C-alpha cells in the first residue's frame, strides 16, 4: 500500500475566518489513509474549528509559543520556527496560504529542503494596514514577492484580483473557493426561532459576518447603520464575529447612542441561523481576496450590498446583489438598503443552484487540490 501524501498546510493565524473555515470543511473530503495534514499556524486564536480537524485526523502545529511586540520581531522568530517544522516533517507538499509577499519567505525552506510540490495560494488583494505603516508594508510586499516568488512551483489564487496582487508576472491559476452552500439553505422556522432568541422578532435586521479588523471596515458599517436607524425605528444591527477591533467598534456605537440597537453575536461555528435572522447583508470591506461569506449570504437568501472595485466581481452570483462605492457617503448605502427592504426575500433554492453552476462547490475544490497534491499542475 502506498504511503499517505504528507501535506504541510500553512496559514498565518488560526482564527474563525474564511480561509480557516474553508480548510476545516475541505478536510472532510480527504481520506486520512491517502493524505496526512499538518495544519501549521503561528498563532491560535480559536477552538471553534478544532473538532473538524480532529475528526479528519489532521494535526495542528502552533509555531510560536508566545506573542511578540512587533510584526518584524514576530516574523523573524516565525521564519526559523517554520524551518524546524519543514526540516523535520518529510513533506510531499507545502501549501502556503498567503495574503501578501512577506509570507512567501516561509516557502524558502520548502524549496531548500526539497519539498516536491510547493504551493503559493494567494487569499487576499491588499495589505491590512492604514496610516504610516502602509507604505512600509507595501514596499516589503513587493520586495519579498520578487525575492521569494520563485521558491514555489504552483501558483494559486482565489480570484484574479488576488492573483494580480501576488503574482506580478500573471502566472497563476484561479482555484475557486469551495462553499458548503447547502448548509445555508434558508429555513424559515429556524429564522423565527433565532430572531426570538435574539429579541429581534419585529425588527429590520442589517447583518454582517466578519473579523473585527481594518479590512472589514466596521467603522463605515456602523455609520451606514446609524443613517438607517434614524430613518427606520425598527432597524437593528447584527454583528457576527470577534477580533482586535471590537473594542473600538463598541466605543463608536456608544458614542452614537445606538448601543440598544446593536447585537454583538460573537464568534460561532454555526453561522447559518445568524444569517437567516438577517434581512440584509452589508459588506463594506476595504479589500477582499474573494469574500466567501458573500456566497454564503446569497445561499441563505439575503440581499447583499458590497464594496465596488475592491471585492472580486465573481462573488456576485444572484441578481439580489448591489455594488456600492466605498467613497460614497453612508447615506447612499442606507438608501440602497431602505429602497429594497419591502421586497420579498430572495429565493434561497435558486441561489444554491446558481452557486453550484458557478463552480463554488467544496467537492470541486477538493478534487482540484488532490490532483495538485499528487503532483499535477
Coordinates of C-alpha atoms in Angstrom, one line a residue:
X1 CA 0.0 0.0 0.0
X2 CA 1.3 3.5 -0.9
X3 CA 2.3 5.8 1.9
X4 CA -0.1 8.8 2.5
X5 CA 0.9 12.1 1.0
X6 CA 2.2 14.3 3.8
X7 CA 0.9 17.9 3.5
X8 CA 2.3 20.9 5.3
X9 CA -0.7 23.4 5.2
X10 CA 0.3 26.9 6.4
X11 CA -1.9 29.8 7.5
X12 CA -0.5 32.8 9.5
X13 CA -3.2 32.7 12.2
X14 CA -5.9 30.2 13.2
X15 CA -9.0 32.3 13.8
X16 CA -12.7 32.0 12.8
X17 CA -12.2 33.4 9.3
X18 CA -12.9 32.4 5.8
X19 CA -9.5 30.7 5.0
X20 CA -9.7 28.6 8.1
X21 CA -13.3 27.6 7.7
X22 CA -12.7 26.6 4.1
X23 CA -9.8 24.4 5.2
X24 CA -11.9 22.8 8.0
X25 CA -14.7 22.0 5.6
X26 CA -12.3 20.7 2.9
X27 CA -10.6 18.2 5.1
X28 CA -13.8 16.1 5.2
X29 CA -13.1 15.3 1.5
X30 CA -9.5 14.0 2.1
X31 CA -9.1 10.4 3.4
X32 CA -6.6 10.0 6.2
X33 CA -5.0 6.9 4.6
X34 CA -4.3 9.0 1.4
X35 CA -3.4 12.4 2.8
X36 CA -1.9 13.4 6.2
X37 CA -2.3 17.1 7.0
X38 CA -0.2 19.2 9.4
X39 CA -2.1 22.4 9.8
X40 CA 0.7 24.9 10.7
X41 CA -0.1 28.3 12.2
X42 CA 2.0 30.9 14.0
X43 CA -0.8 31.8 16.4
X44 CA -4.0 30.0 17.5
X45 CA -6.9 32.3 18.4
X46 CA -10.0 30.0 18.4
X47 CA -11.0 26.5 19.3
X48 CA -14.2 26.6 17.2
X49 CA -12.7 24.5 14.4
X50 CA -10.7 22.1 16.5
X51 CA -13.2 19.2 16.2
X52 CA -13.3 19.4 12.4
X53 CA -9.6 19.0 12.3
X54 CA -9.6 16.2 14.8
X55 CA -12.3 14.3 13.0
X56 CA -10.2 14.3 9.9
X57 CA -7.0 13.2 11.6
X58 CA -5.3 16.5 10.9
X59 CA -2.6 17.6 13.3
X60 CA -2.2 21.3 14.4
X61 CA 1.2 22.7 15.0
X62 CA 1.5 26.2 16.5
X63 CA 4.9 27.6 15.7
X64 CA 5.1 30.5 18.3
X65 CA 4.7 29.8 22.0
X66 CA 4.2 33.4 22.9
X67 CA 3.2 36.8 21.3
X68 CA 5.8 39.3 20.2
X69 CA 5.7 43.1 20.5
X70 CA 6.1 44.0 16.8
X71 CA 5.4 42.3 13.4
X72 CA 9.1 42.4 12.4
X73 CA 10.3 40.5 15.5
X74 CA 7.4 38.1 15.3
X75 CA 8.1 37.3 11.6
X76 CA 11.8 36.8 12.4
X77 CA 11.1 34.2 15.1
X78 CA 8.4 32.5 12.9
X79 CA 10.8 32.1 10.0
X80 CA 13.0 29.8 12.0
X81 CA 10.1 28.1 13.7
X82 CA 8.7 27.2 10.3
X83 CA 12.1 26.0 9.2
X84 CA 12.2 23.5 12.1
X85 CA 8.8 22.1 11.2
X86 CA 9.6 21.7 7.4
X87 CA 13.0 20.3 8.0
X88 CA 11.7 17.5 10.3
X89 CA 8.4 16.8 8.5
X90 CA 9.5 14.8 5.4
X91 CA 6.6 16.6 3.5
X92 CA 5.5 15.8 0.0
X93 CA 3.5 19.1 -0.3
X94 CA 3.9 22.5 1.2
X95 CA 0.8 24.6 0.8
X96 CA 1.2 28.2 1.9
X97 CA -1.9 30.3 2.2
X98 CA -0.7 33.8 1.9
X99 CA -2.1 37.3 1.8
X100 CA 1.0 39.3 0.8
X101 CA 4.5 38.8 -0.4
X102 CA 6.2 38.8 3.0
X103 CA 4.6 35.4 3.8
X104 CA 6.4 33.9 0.8
X105 CA 9.6 34.0 3.0
X106 CA 8.4 30.7 4.6
X107 CA 8.4 29.0 1.2
X108 CA 12.2 29.3 1.0
X109 CA 12.5 26.4 3.5
X110 CA 10.3 24.2 1.4
X111 CA 12.5 24.9 -1.6
X112 CA 15.7 24.4 0.4
X113 CA 14.6 21.1 1.9
X114 CA 13.4 19.7 -1.4
X115 CA 9.6 19.5 -0.9
X116 CA 8.4 18.5 -4.4
X117 CA 5.1 20.4 -4.6
X118 CA 5.4 23.9 -3.2
X119 CA 2.2 26.0 -3.5
X120 CA 1.7 29.7 -3.0
X121 CA -2.0 30.3 -2.6
X122 CA -3.0 33.9 -2.5
X123 CA -6.1 34.7 -0.4
X124 CA -6.2 38.5 -0.4
X125 CA -5.5 41.5 -2.6
X126 CA -4.1 44.2 -0.3
X127 CA -2.3 44.9 3.0
X128 CA -4.3 45.0 6.2
X129 CA -2.9 48.3 7.4
X130 CA -3.6 52.0 7.1
X131 CA -1.6 55.1 8.1
X132 CA 2.2 55.4 8.0
X133 CA 2.9 51.7 8.2
X134 CA 1.1 51.1 4.9
X135 CA 4.0 52.3 2.7
X136 CA 6.5 50.2 4.6
X137 CA 4.3 47.1 4.3
X138 CA 3.7 47.7 0.6
X139 CA 7.4 48.0 0.0
X140 CA 8.1 44.8 1.9
X141 CA 5.4 43.0 0.0
X142 CA 6.9 44.0 -3.4
X143 CA 10.5 43.1 -2.3
X144 CA 9.6 39.7 -0.9
X145 CA 7.3 38.9 -3.8
X146 CA 10.4 39.4 -6.1
X147 CA 12.9 37.6 -3.8
X148 CA 10.9 34.5 -2.9
X149 CA 8.3 34.2 -5.6
X150 CA 10.3 31.5 -7.4
X151 CA 10.5 29.3 -4.3
X152 CA 7.1 27.9 -5.2
X153 CA 6.2 25.9 -8.3
X154 CA 2.4 26.0 -8.1
X155 CA 0.7 29.5 -8.1
X156 CA -2.9 29.6 -7.0
X157 CA -5.3 32.5 -6.2
X158 CA -8.9 32.6 -5.1
X159 CA -9.7 35.4 -7.6
X160 CA -8.0 37.4 -10.4
X161 CA -7.7 40.4 -8.0
X162 CA -5.7 38.2 -5.6
X163 CA -3.6 36.6 -8.3
X164 CA -2.6 40.0 -9.8
X165 CA -1.7 41.2 -6.3
X166 CA 0.8 38.5 -5.6
X167 CA 1.9 37.2 -9.0
X168 CA 3.0 40.2 -10.9
X169 CA 4.0 38.1 -14.0
X170 CA 0.4 36.9 -14.3
X171 CA 1.4 33.2 -14.0
X172 CA -1.2 31.8 -11.7
X173 CA -4.4 29.8 -11.8
X174 CA -7.6 30.7 -10.0
X175 CA -8.9 28.0 -7.7
X176 CA -12.4 28.8 -6.8
X177 CA -13.2 28.7 -3.1
X178 CA -15.5 25.9 -2.1
X179 CA -18.6 26.6 0.0
X180 CA -20.9 24.2 1.8
X181 CA -23.9 26.1 0.2
X182 CA -26.5 23.5 1.2
X183 CA -25.8 24.2 4.9
X184 CA -27.1 27.8 4.3
X185 CA -30.4 26.9 2.6
X186 CA -33.0 29.2 4.1
X187 CA -35.0 27.7 7.0
X188 CA -38.0 30.0 7.9
X189 CA -38.7 28.1 11.1
X190 CA -35.1 28.4 12.3
X191 CA -35.2 32.1 11.3
X192 CA -38.2 32.7 13.6
X193 CA -36.5 30.8 16.5
X194 CA -33.3 32.7 16.1
X195 CA -35.0 36.1 15.9
X196 CA -37.0 35.3 19.1
X197 CA -33.8 34.2 20.9
X198 CA -32.1 37.5 20.0
X199 CA -35.1 39.7 20.7
X200 CA -35.4 40.7 17.0
X201 CA -38.9 39.4 16.2
X202 CA -40.3 42.6 14.7
X203 CA -37.0 44.2 13.6
X204 CA -35.5 45.1 10.2
X205 CA -32.1 43.4 10.7
X206 CA -29.0 44.6 9.0
X207 CA -26.3 42.0 9.3
X208 CA -22.5 41.4 8.9
X209 CA -20.2 38.4 9.4
X210 CA -16.5 39.0 9.7
X211 CA -13.4 39.5 11.9
X212 CA -13.3 42.9 13.6
X213 CA -10.3 44.4 11.8
X214 CA -9.2 47.2 9.4
X215 CA -10.0 45.1 6.3
X216 CA -13.7 44.6 7.2
X217 CA -14.3 48.3 7.8
X218 CA -16.8 48.1 10.7
X219 CA -16.4 51.8 11.3
X220 CA -18.1 52.6 8.0
X221 CA -20.7 49.8 8.5
X222 CA -21.7 51.4 11.8
X223 CA -22.1 54.8 10.1
X224 CA -24.3 53.2 7.4
X225 CA -26.5 51.6 10.1
X226 CA -26.7 54.9 12.0
X227 CA -28.3 56.5 9.0
X228 CA -30.7 53.5 8.5
X229 CA -31.8 53.5 12.2
X230 CA -32.5 57.3 12.1
X231 CA -34.9 56.7 9.1
X232 CA -36.4 53.4 10.4
X233 CA -37.1 53.0 14.1
X234 CA -37.3 49.2 14.0
X235 CA -33.8 48.8 12.4
X236 CA -31.2 46.6 14.3
X237 CA -27.6 45.7 13.5
X238 CA -26.4 42.1 14.0
X239 CA -22.6 41.7 14.1
X240 CA -21.2 38.2 13.9
X241 CA -17.5 37.7 14.8
X242 CA -14.8 38.9 17.1
X243 CA -11.4 40.5 16.7
X244 CA -8.9 43.0 17.7
X245 CA -11.0 46.0 16.5
X246 CA -14.1 45.1 18.5
X247 CA -13.5 47.4 21.4
X248 CA -13.1 50.4 19.0
X249 CA -16.4 49.5 17.3
X250 CA -18.2 49.2 20.7
X251 CA -16.9 52.7 21.6
X252 CA -18.1 54.1 18.3
X253 CA -21.6 52.6 18.9
X254 CA -21.7 54.0 22.4
X255 CA -20.7 57.5 21.2
X256 CA -23.5 57.4 18.6
X257 CA -26.0 56.4 21.3
X258 CA -27.2 53.3 19.5
X259 CA -26.0 50.5 21.7
X260 CA -29.5 49.3 22.3
X261 CA -30.0 48.7 18.6
X262 CA -26.8 46.6 18.1
X263 CA -26.4 42.9 18.8
X264 CA -22.9 41.5 19.2
X265 CA -23.3 37.8 18.3
X266 CA -19.7 36.8 18.9
X267 CA -17.8 34.1 17.0
X268 CA -19.7 30.9 16.1
X269 CA -19.2 27.7 14.3
X270 CA -22.8 27.7 13.2
X271 CA -23.3 30.8 11.0
X272 CA -26.4 29.9 9.0
X273 CA -29.0 30.6 11.8
X274 CA -27.5 34.1 12.3
X275 CA -27.8 34.8 8.6
X276 CA -31.3 33.5 8.4
X277 CA -32.2 36.0 11.2
X278 CA -31.0 38.9 8.9
X279 CA -32.9 40.9 6.3
X280 CA -30.0 42.5 4.5
X281 CA -26.2 41.7 4.4
X282 CA -23.8 44.6 4.3
X283 CA -20.1 44.0 3.5
X284 CA -18.2 47.3 3.0
X285 CA -14.7 45.7 3.1
X286 CA -11.7 47.8 2.1
X287 CA -10.3 44.8 0.2
X288 CA -11.0 41.1 -0.2
X289 CA -9.2 38.2 -1.9
X290 CA -12.6 36.8 -2.6
X291 CA -15.2 37.1 0.2
X292 CA -16.7 33.6 0.8
X293 CA -19.2 35.0 3.3
X294 CA -20.9 36.8 0.4
X295 CA -21.5 33.5 -1.3
X296 CA -22.9 32.1 1.9
X297 CA -25.2 35.1 2.4
X298 CA -26.6 34.6 -1.1
X299 CA -27.1 30.9 -0.3
X300 CA -29.0 32.0 2.8
X301 CA -31.4 34.1 0.7
X302 CA -30.1 37.5 1.6
X303 CA -29.8 40.7 -0.4
X304 CA -26.1 41.7 -0.4
X305 CA -24.5 45.2 -0.5
X306 CA -20.8 45.2 -1.1
X307 CA -17.8 47.4 -1.9
X308 CA -17.4 48.1 -5.6
X309 CA -14.0 47.7 -7.2
X310 CA -12.2 46.1 -4.2
X311 CA -14.1 42.8 -4.0
X312 CA -13.9 40.4 -6.9
X313 CA -16.9 40.6 -9.2
X314 CA -17.1 36.8 -9.3
X315 CA -18.6 36.7 -5.8
X316 CA -21.9 38.0 -7.3
X317 CA -23.9 35.0 -8.4
X318 CA -27.5 36.3 -7.9
X319 CA -29.5 39.3 -9.0
X320 CA -30.1 40.3 -5.4
X321 CA -26.7 41.9 -5.1
X322 CA -25.7 45.6 -5.1
X323 CA -22.3 47.1 -5.6
X324 CA -21.7 50.4 -3.9
X325 CA -18.5 52.6 -4.0
X326 CA -16.5 52.9 -0.8
X327 CA -16.1 56.6 -1.2
X328 CA -19.9 57.1 -1.4
X329 CA -21.5 58.7 1.7
X330 CA -23.1 56.4 4.2
X331 CA -26.4 57.8 3.2
X332 CA -26.1 56.3 -0.3
X333 CA -25.6 52.8 1.2
X334 CA -28.5 53.4 3.5
X335 CA -30.7 54.5 0.6
X336 CA -30.0 51.2 -1.2
X337 CA -30.9 49.1 1.8
X338 CA -34.1 51.0 2.6
X339 CA -35.3 51.1 -1.0
X340 CA -35.2 47.3 -1.1
X341 CA -36.5 46.5 2.4
X342 CA -40.1 46.0 1.3
X343 CA -39.3 43.4 -1.4
X344 CA -39.8 39.6 -0.8
X345 CA -36.8 37.7 0.5
X346 CA -34.7 36.3 -2.4
X347 CA -35.1 32.7 -3.4
X348 CA -32.5 30.6 -1.5
X349 CA -33.1 27.4 -3.5
X350 CA -32.4 29.3 -6.8
X351 CA -29.3 30.8 -5.3
X352 CA -28.0 27.4 -4.3
X353 CA -28.3 26.2 -7.9
X354 CA -26.5 29.3 -9.3
X355 CA -23.7 28.8 -6.7
X356 CA -23.2 25.2 -7.9
X357 CA -23.2 26.2 -11.6
X358 CA -20.7 29.0 -10.8
X359 CA -18.3 26.4 -9.5
X360 CA -18.1 27.3 -5.8
X361 CA -18.5 23.7 -4.6
X362 CA -16.4 22.1 -1.9
X363 CA -16.2 18.8 -3.8
X364 CA -14.8 20.5 -6.9
X365 CA -12.2 22.4 -5.0
X366 CA -11.1 19.3 -3.1
X367 CA -10.8 17.4 -6.4
X368 CA -8.5 20.1 -7.9
X369 CA -6.3 20.2 -4.8
X370 CA -6.0 16.4 -4.7
X371 CA -4.7 16.5 -8.3
X372 CA -2.2 19.2 -7.4
X373 CA -1.0 17.4 -4.3
X374 CA -0.4 14.3 -6.3
X375 CA 2.0 16.3 -8.5
X376 CA -0.4 17.6 -11.2
X377 CA 0.0 21.2 -12.5

